[in-house]
């Protein structure tokens, strides 16, 4: 009978599960991977970024973001907002146009695709006839002008995308009124730019690629002016009053043109090559912004001298005698200027320059002296140096939070104080329930502290460990050493810097105690730094200690990298986390696990050779334990030997290729008949192909043995106050789990606080458990008498957790890649297990305890295990009975780096990298959900907008 | 020397205890003996573990006759068919044709002195085209020694014949356990690993499942070579003793259950070293009231997966099975319990 009462179908539990668990991918943090287009609506004050994978993301005020994805996953080429509307049009590289709109739904705005459209020419016409090159949404909001490669300008109605064929502006029509000696049919090939007259919506400026520019009167359907540029045209821009415009060209020049009613074929006012006289690269986009003081801002992209600075990604700002060429760290995708959008204003008065580069967003404050950069509240370049690890800390106490912010603000003094200029929309999401920190370790030895509480992942503070070490590149060297008279006046902007001085600096493990402010950071070359938060700069010595993890294992030689050289003498540290102890593992292999106990003032670290415990109060090494199997040559010698073998195999394969080429050539020479040879070659290729098909991937089935490589690799370290020896006395303990399925438990004796400095910390091995399945141990946890995981150090002292139940019997949970097992303590006997791999063929990659609260009642919450498997699934497993509650597919199983980067929070959320620069945030909980919720209201459309325009035109007309 | 004493039939206890009792009753402590009993057919059968001891106790009606021999001068060949009061075992004649000649005096040691390397199991519940092989891996002396690959096979499905992806044995390592058993061969299709179907699982998943079960690996294969299959319906016509025939049907449903249960215990041999002392195997905790629920769940899981075996194997009907018209009817109940199986697995 009992067999029919399946625990999984208990209806009460099923209902509770629905109240507890829910899977959502909520928001993408960071900088979009491979951005390809940029758009801005001065009306909505929203910015749009398109990517090469067809995503479109809208950003406004912090917290206001929208995301859409084109079904085709094609590159977004252009983005244009419809003037004075909550709508935008995207052009993809398959020549399709898409109309998106922001609509309110259920109290929040949503971005939805409304229509799609592909311009079709008459049957039999070449595809170039309808290949869209320029898009102009007309201020009437009724039509789009589409310039094409053929030179035709098509007019389509919005929102229906109906082509108004009678209004097409054909090259023939354009050429009618232009003297034939200047132009021919070819002058009107490829529309490069379309610009509406700023004051008179009935006039549009058409720029053709070969240099011809035409002012077209829409009402009378004829060209009123034409301008004969001698150079290939790149782009056009109107002056605000419509009396002049500026064109920029392929040869790095720009030209100003007057527009007056008396001259139908005006000569250029001024033609300049800003970085001449030597050949320059194209100026691909230009802005001309008027100001009250009469000196215009001319802002353009490119134009650098071809030979010496042709590789720079620059945008130049010229304002009177001031000129700066902002030098970006990666290719500039596009840029725009934020200026006064009030149509009544007489001047542009630009306030900010917003530049989308391939790897970061840079905003320059044009109002403040020196044009400083503005610190973006979102779109942070997570990958300015490659992310090597991450660590999440939930519910940061306010005090620590403020201290970190204050340390960070001292680092940001060179930023502009300007409020974020892109501030459209309203964030209506509830305030984040708590303060969360996401710490990312980077390849260049820095740790970045991100505010991960809400939708905007915002950099609070950056910590560099480099100062402790002597590296080839002195950090003081790379200051801007450009002199005053340097030409062009380049200025580096942006933070993206993927080149690491020394890969050994890379951060591998981070552990932050949020109560004490102690931070432990460990790196690639076996360095473990313990740091303390200091609100002031300080100059002090860093104590050094060495931990020889090989101990008595003599006669082995480490062939991997050397340890990092340290600086002698006191080092100056800026306010923030300042290292006071450096423990150097010997051999200097990558630190693979790290644990810090701030109450006992102990730090434990492990590598592929063993683990050690360091007392950072007395600055004394307590013990080391070598976990190495004597036959594990690979771990002993370090990664270099493997590199060598890789090199060797590469060399061999190259040799093989060369040999095969030589032999095929020989064959060719030997045989007289060429076709025969070709046939033979084809057959040979086919055979080779078939051979490849015949030898599919195969996997070896072999039991793991104690002699496998890297069994000693320490995967996890855990401090616990539990019953290790007998059930009457509990004591501090350190637990370590290895790659070979071994768990070591050490009994610690930590002297009481009053004698903490006088007596040494002692440690003694109490237990060693060998899991027979020998799978890597990825997690160790002790459950108290109530089967609740033991609290974090200092959690009870700060009254943030109930003290653990020390009366009942404790249990030990060991999570290996294949099984979850519960043992009793202090006498170790196995109690329960879940054989995940044997049942499902998946392996545990990440595991954490998470607290899930019910969305229905405030007073119910429970602890479960959140497990990420190598298949990219997330499973929630109950504690202490190890029953699978629910499973969600989360990451593609091929996305190995995504799976490796995943980090869980303590309240059922998580992050993983979807690209080198973006974290996807997900939530497993019904209660803790951080997702954007925002509203974009149509700002009051000034009904007299057109009146203004009209009067503007009149003004312009009167002036000219 | 005869002794007569009583045992409680319902609680026979362990073989070790019984052995001790015998030594005590006969006042022969520290003497190694062989214990045997006569079953209902008069065969002399050994008692050397809990299972056959329990079997022996259960066959007593009401008397159980036990023979004790000193180990040194035991006649090993005394067990089994030799003591049969009936005519000679036909099976043994078939298997060893030279048996009916004068027996060569070969001393064969006790089963307990051997250890099994592999076995074919569940012959009676599997379709004839399938073979369930159990590989026993002891220590590291011999590698398991085989490789698997992706491939495709043809299945009979409700929609007719379909080509579906499958997992196949691609290579046997010479001298490995897999090769030495002779029960697995290259191109055998792997259908199940320790009771879990592999269909729908990737090569890497199946690899991980096999490695996770490597200490007690049970793989169900469809041999590439179908000529050596056990022909099941011969049993009715065979004359190999009614004893097996009568006992098997009742005991089979438990075979896999007990087998997996046994496996539950057998691979539980995690080792603990306390205070740098001697390594010991970690005992199983006595189930407390709170863990009973979950333990029963484990049992349930096994039972259900065992249920899943029968029909699911019929789902994977072999395309080479020739005339399969009769078997077409089977999938209905099969799918039903397959669904049942599914709900359990996705708990």
Coordinates of C-alpha atoms in Angstrom, one line a residue, chain A residues 382 384-389 411 439-450 459 461-467 497 500 505-510 519 521-522 527 531:
Chain A
X382 CA 32.1 43.6 -16.4
X384 CA 37.3 45.3 -18.6
X385 CA 39.6 42.6 -17.5
X386 CA 38.4 39.0 -17.9
X387 CA 36.3 37.7 -15.0
X388 CA 38.0 34.8 -13.3
X389 CA 35.7 34.2 -10.4
X411 CA 38.3 56.4 -6.5
X439 CA 32.3 40.5 -6.1
X440 CA 34.1 39.7 -9.3
X441 CA 37.7 38.6 -9.5
X442 CA 39.6 39.6 -12.6
X443 CA 42.6 38.4 -14.5
X444 CA 44.5 41.6 -13.8
X445 CA 44.5 41.0 -10.0
X446 CA 41.5 43.3 -9.2
X447 CA 38.3 42.6 -7.4
X448 CA 35.3 44.7 -8.3
X449 CA 32.5 45.3 -5.9
X450 CA 29.1 45.6 -7.6
X459 CA 30.3 49.4 -9.6
X461 CA 34.5 50.0 -5.5
X462 CA 37.5 48.5 -7.2
X463 CA 40.2 46.7 -5.2
X464 CA 43.6 46.0 -6.8
X465 CA 46.0 43.4 -5.3
X466 CA 48.8 44.4 -7.7
X467 CA 50.4 46.9 -5.3
X497 CA 41.7 46.8 -20.7
X500 CA 46.8 41.5 -18.1
X505 CA 47.9 38.1 -10.6
X506 CA 44.5 36.6 -11.6
X507 CA 42.0 36.3 -8.7
X508 CA 40.7 32.8 -8.2
X509 CA 38.8 32.8 -4.9
X510 CA 37.2 35.5 -2.9
X519 CA 38.3 39.9 3.0
X521 CA 41.5 36.9 -1.8
X522 CA 43.5 34.1 -3.5
X527 CA 48.9 33.9 -3.2
X531 CA 42.6 42.3 4.1

